[in-house]
Coordinates of C-alpha atoms and ligand atoms in Angstrom, one line a residue:
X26 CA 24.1 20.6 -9.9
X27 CA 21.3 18.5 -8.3
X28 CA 21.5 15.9 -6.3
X29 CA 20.6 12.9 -7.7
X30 CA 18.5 10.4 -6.4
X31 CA 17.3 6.6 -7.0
X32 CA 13.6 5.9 -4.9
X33 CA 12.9 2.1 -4.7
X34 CA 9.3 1.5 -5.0
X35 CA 9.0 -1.9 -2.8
X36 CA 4.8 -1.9 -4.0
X37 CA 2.5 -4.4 -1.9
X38 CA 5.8 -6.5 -1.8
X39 CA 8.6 -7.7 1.1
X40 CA 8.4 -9.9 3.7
X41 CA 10.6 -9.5 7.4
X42 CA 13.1 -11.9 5.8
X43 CA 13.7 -10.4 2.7
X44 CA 13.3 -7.0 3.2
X45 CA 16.8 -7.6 5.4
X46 CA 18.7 -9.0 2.5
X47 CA 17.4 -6.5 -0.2
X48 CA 18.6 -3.9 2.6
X49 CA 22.0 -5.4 3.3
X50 CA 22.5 -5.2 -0.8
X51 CA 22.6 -1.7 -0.9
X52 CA 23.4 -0.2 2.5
X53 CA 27.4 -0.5 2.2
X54 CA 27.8 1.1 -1.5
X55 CA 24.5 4.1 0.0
X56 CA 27.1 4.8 3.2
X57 CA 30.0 5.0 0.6
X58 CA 28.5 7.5 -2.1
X59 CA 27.0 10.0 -0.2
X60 CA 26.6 12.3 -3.2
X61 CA 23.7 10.0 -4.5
X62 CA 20.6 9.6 -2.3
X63 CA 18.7 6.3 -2.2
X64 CA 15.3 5.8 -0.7
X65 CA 13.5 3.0 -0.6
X66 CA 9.8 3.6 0.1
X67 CA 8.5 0.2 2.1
X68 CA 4.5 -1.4 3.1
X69 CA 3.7 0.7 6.1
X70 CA 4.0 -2.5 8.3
X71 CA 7.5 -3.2 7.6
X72 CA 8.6 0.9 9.0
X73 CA 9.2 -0.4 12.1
X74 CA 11.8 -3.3 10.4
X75 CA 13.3 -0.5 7.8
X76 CA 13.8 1.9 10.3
X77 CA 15.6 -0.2 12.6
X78 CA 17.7 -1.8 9.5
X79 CA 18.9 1.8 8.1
X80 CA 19.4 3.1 11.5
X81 CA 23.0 5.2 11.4
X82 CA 23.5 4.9 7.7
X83 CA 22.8 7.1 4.6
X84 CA 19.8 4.6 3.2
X85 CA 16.5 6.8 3.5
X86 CA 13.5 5.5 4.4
X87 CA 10.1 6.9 2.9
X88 CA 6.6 5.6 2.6
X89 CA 4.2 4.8 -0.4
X90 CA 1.0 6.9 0.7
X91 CA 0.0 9.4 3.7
X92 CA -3.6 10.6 4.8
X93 CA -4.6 14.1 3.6
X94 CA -6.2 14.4 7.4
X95 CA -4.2 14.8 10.5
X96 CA -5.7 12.5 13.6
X97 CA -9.2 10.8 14.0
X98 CA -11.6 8.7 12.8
X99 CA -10.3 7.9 9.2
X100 CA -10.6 3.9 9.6
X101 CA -7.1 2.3 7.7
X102 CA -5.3 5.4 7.2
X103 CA -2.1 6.7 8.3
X104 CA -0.9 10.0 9.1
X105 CA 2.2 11.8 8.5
X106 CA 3.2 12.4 11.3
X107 CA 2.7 9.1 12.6
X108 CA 5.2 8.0 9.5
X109 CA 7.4 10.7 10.7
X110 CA 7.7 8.7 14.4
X111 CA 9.0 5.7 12.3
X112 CA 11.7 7.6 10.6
X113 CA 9.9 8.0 6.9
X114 CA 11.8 11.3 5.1
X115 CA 9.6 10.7 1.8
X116 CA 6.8 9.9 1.1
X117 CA 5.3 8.3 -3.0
X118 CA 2.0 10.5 -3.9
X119 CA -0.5 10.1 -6.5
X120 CA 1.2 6.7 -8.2
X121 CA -0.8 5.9 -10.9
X122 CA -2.1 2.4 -9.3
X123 CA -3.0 4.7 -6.5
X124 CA -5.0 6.9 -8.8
X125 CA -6.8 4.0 -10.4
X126 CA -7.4 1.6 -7.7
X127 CA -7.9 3.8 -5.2
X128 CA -9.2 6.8 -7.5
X129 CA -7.3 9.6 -6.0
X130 CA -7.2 12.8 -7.8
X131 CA -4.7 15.7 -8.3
X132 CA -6.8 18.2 -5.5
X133 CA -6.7 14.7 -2.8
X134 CA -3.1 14.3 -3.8
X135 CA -1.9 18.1 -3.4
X136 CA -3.5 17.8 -0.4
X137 CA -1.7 14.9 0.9
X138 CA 1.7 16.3 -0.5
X139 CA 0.7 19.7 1.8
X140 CA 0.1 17.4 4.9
X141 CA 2.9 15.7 4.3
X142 CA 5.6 19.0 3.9
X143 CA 4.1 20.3 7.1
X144 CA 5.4 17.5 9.1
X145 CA 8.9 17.8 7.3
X146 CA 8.2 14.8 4.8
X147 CA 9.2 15.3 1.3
X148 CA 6.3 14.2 -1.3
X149 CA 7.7 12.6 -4.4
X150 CA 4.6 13.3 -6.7
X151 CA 3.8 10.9 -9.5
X152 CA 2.6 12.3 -13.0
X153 CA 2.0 10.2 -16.5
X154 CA -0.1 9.5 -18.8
X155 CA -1.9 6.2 -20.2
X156 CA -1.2 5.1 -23.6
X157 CA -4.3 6.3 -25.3
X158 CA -3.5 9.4 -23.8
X159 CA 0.1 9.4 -25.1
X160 CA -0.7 8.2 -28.5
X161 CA -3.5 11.1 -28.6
X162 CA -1.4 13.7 -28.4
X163 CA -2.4 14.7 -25.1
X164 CA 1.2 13.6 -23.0
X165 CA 1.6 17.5 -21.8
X166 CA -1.9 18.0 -21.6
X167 CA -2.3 15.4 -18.6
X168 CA 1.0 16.2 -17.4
X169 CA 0.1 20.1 -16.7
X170 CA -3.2 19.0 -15.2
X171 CA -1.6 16.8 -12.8
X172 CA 1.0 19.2 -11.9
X173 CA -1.2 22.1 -10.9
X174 CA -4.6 20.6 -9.7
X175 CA -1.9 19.3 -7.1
X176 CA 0.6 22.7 -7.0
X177 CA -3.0 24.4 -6.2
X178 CA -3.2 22.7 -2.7
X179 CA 0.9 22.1 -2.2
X180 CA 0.9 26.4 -2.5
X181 CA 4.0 27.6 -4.5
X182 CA 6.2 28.5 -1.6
X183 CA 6.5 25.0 -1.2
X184 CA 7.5 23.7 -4.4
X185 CA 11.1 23.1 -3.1
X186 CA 10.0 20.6 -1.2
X187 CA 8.5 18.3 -3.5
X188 CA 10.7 16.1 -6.0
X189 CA 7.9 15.1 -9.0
X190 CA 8.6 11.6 -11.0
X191 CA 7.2 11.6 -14.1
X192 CA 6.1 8.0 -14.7
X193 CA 4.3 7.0 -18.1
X194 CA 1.4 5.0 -17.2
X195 CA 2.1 2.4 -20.4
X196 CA 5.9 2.0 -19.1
X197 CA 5.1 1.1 -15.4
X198 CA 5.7 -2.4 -14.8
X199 CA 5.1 -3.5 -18.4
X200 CA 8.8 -3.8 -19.4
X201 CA 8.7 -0.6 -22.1
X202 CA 10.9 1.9 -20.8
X203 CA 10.3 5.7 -22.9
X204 CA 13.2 6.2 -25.2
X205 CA 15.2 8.6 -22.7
X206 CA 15.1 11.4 -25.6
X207 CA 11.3 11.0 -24.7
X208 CA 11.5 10.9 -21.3
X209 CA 13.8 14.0 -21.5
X210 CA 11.6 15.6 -23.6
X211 CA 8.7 15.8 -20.6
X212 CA 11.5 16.1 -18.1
X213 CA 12.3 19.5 -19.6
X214 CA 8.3 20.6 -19.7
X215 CA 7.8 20.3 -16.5
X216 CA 11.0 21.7 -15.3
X217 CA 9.9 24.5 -17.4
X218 CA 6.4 24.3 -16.2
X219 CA 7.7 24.7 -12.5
X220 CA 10.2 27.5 -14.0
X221 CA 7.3 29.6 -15.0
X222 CA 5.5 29.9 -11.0
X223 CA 9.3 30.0 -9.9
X224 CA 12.4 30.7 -11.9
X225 CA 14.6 29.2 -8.8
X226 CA 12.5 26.4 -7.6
X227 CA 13.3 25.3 -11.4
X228 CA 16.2 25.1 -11.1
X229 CA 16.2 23.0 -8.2
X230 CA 13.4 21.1 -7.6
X231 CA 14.5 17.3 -8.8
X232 CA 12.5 15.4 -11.8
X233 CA 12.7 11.4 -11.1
X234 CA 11.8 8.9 -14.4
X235 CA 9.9 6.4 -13.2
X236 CA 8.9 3.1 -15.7
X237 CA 10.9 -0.1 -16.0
X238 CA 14.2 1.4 -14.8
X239 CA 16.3 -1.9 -15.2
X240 CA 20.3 -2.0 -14.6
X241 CA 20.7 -1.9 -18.4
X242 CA 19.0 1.6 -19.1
X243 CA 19.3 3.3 -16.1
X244 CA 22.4 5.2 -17.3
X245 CA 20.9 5.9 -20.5
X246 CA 18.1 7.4 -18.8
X247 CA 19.7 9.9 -15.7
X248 CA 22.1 10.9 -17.8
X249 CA 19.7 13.2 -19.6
X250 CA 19.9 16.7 -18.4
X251 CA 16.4 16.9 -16.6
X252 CA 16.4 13.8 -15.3
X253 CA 17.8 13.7 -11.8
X254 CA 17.3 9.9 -10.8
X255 CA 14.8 7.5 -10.9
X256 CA 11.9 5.9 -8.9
X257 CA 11.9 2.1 -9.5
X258 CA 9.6 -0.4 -8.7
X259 CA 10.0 -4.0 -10.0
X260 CA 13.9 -4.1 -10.1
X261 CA 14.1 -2.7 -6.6
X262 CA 13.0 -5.8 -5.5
X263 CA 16.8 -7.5 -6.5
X264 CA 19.6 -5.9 -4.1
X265 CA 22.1 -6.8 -7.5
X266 CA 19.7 -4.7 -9.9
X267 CA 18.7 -1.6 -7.5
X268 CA 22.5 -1.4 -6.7
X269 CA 23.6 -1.2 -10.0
X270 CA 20.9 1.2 -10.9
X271 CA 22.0 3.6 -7.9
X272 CA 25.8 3.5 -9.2
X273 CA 24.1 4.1 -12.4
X274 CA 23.2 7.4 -10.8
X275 CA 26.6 8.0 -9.6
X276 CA 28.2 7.9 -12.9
X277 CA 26.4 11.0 -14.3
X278 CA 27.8 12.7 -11.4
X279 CA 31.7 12.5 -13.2
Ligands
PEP325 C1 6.8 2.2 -10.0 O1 6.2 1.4 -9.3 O2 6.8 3.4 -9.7 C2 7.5 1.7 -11.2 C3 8.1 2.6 -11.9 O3 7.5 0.4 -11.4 P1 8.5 -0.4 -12.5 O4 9.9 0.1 -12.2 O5 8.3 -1.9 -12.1 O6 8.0 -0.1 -13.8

């Protein structure tokens, strides 16, 4: 069985007060459940903080972006092995407010998630679609895209060491969740999708659902076959709601 595994999302939010209290939430129930992971994925100023605040305990630390380029002059970006030095295990790629703010495609993505597995980082790589693109008919369409323009630069050999969240665009922040036979539904494509380069890495590699996880439907959700966990922005924000939604996690385990 897969391990599962609940990613808080912290966005462009936290400040060096709060981020301890969010942290204290969680930390005791992460040490005590070992067969759930939980990451939370923090601003690149507040490493430092994290890293200090997780220090000796089972709480992950990971980071929302990485530079595709290893050292020089690349003015505001951060490498991965500089994210590495401040303890960062994962690493959020290709979010779709990264792909529309900052208009990153799937080749710059791959080729983040490739600079990222070469200094020991696990990617977790973020595929949706919008609503127009959903109510087209096109949900698998974009989906496969996504998933191979960046697989083309990851290389299949590494496929293990991605986990890929499939978050629907419309559902992100908005309050819609997919219906979880929906979210399933993908879930299972691109399992099989990934099953077709590699019948094992199918099998193993771990499919997040990402889009208004909330304490109330986060069982509903992970306890769907292909779903192993979820990424989770606005609710990771409240130590009460991310910790309910991690021992959401744990009860598919039973
Ligand atoms: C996210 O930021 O990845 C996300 C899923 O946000 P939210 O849970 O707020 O929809």
């Amino acid at each position: 069985m897969r391990k599962q595994i609940v990613v808080g999302n912290w966005k462009m939010n936290g400040s060096r007060v709060t981020n301890e209290i969010l942290v204290s939430h969680v930390i005791n129930d992460v040490n005590e459940n070992v067969d759930v992971e939980c990451v939370i994925c923090v601003p690149f100023p507040f490493l430092g903080q994290v890293q200090t605040l997780v220090k000796n305990s089972e709480l992950s630390l990971g980071a929302q972006n990485v530079s595709d380029q290893v050292k020089g002059a690349f003015t505001g970006e951060v490498s991965a092995s500089m994210l590495t030095e401040f303890g960062c295990k994962f690493v959020i790629l290709g979010h779709s407010e990264r792909r529309m703010y900052n208009l990153e495609n799937d080749v710059l993505i791959g080729q983040k998630a490739r600079s990222a597995i070469a200094n020991g980082l696990t990617p977790i790589i973020c595929l949706g679609e919008s609503l127009e693109e959903r109510e087209a008919g096109d949900t698998k369409a974009i989906i496969k895209r996504q998933l191979h323009g960046a697989l083309g630069e990851v290389g299949h050999e590494s496929l293990e060491r991605c986990i890929f969240a499939y978050e629907p665009i419309w559902a992100i922040g908005t309050g819609k969740t997919a219906k979880p036979e929906a979210a399933q539904e993908v879930h299972r494509f691109i399992r099989e999708e990934i099953t077709h380069i590699d019948n094992y890495a199918g099998q193993q590699v771990r499919i997040i659902y990402g889009g208004s996880v909330k304490s109330d439907n986060a069982f509903e959700l992970f306890s769907n076959d292909d779903i192993d966990g979820g990424l989770v922005g606005g609710a990771s924000l409240s130590g009460e709601d991310f910790k309910k939604i991690y021992l959401a996690a744990k009860q598919k385990n039973k």
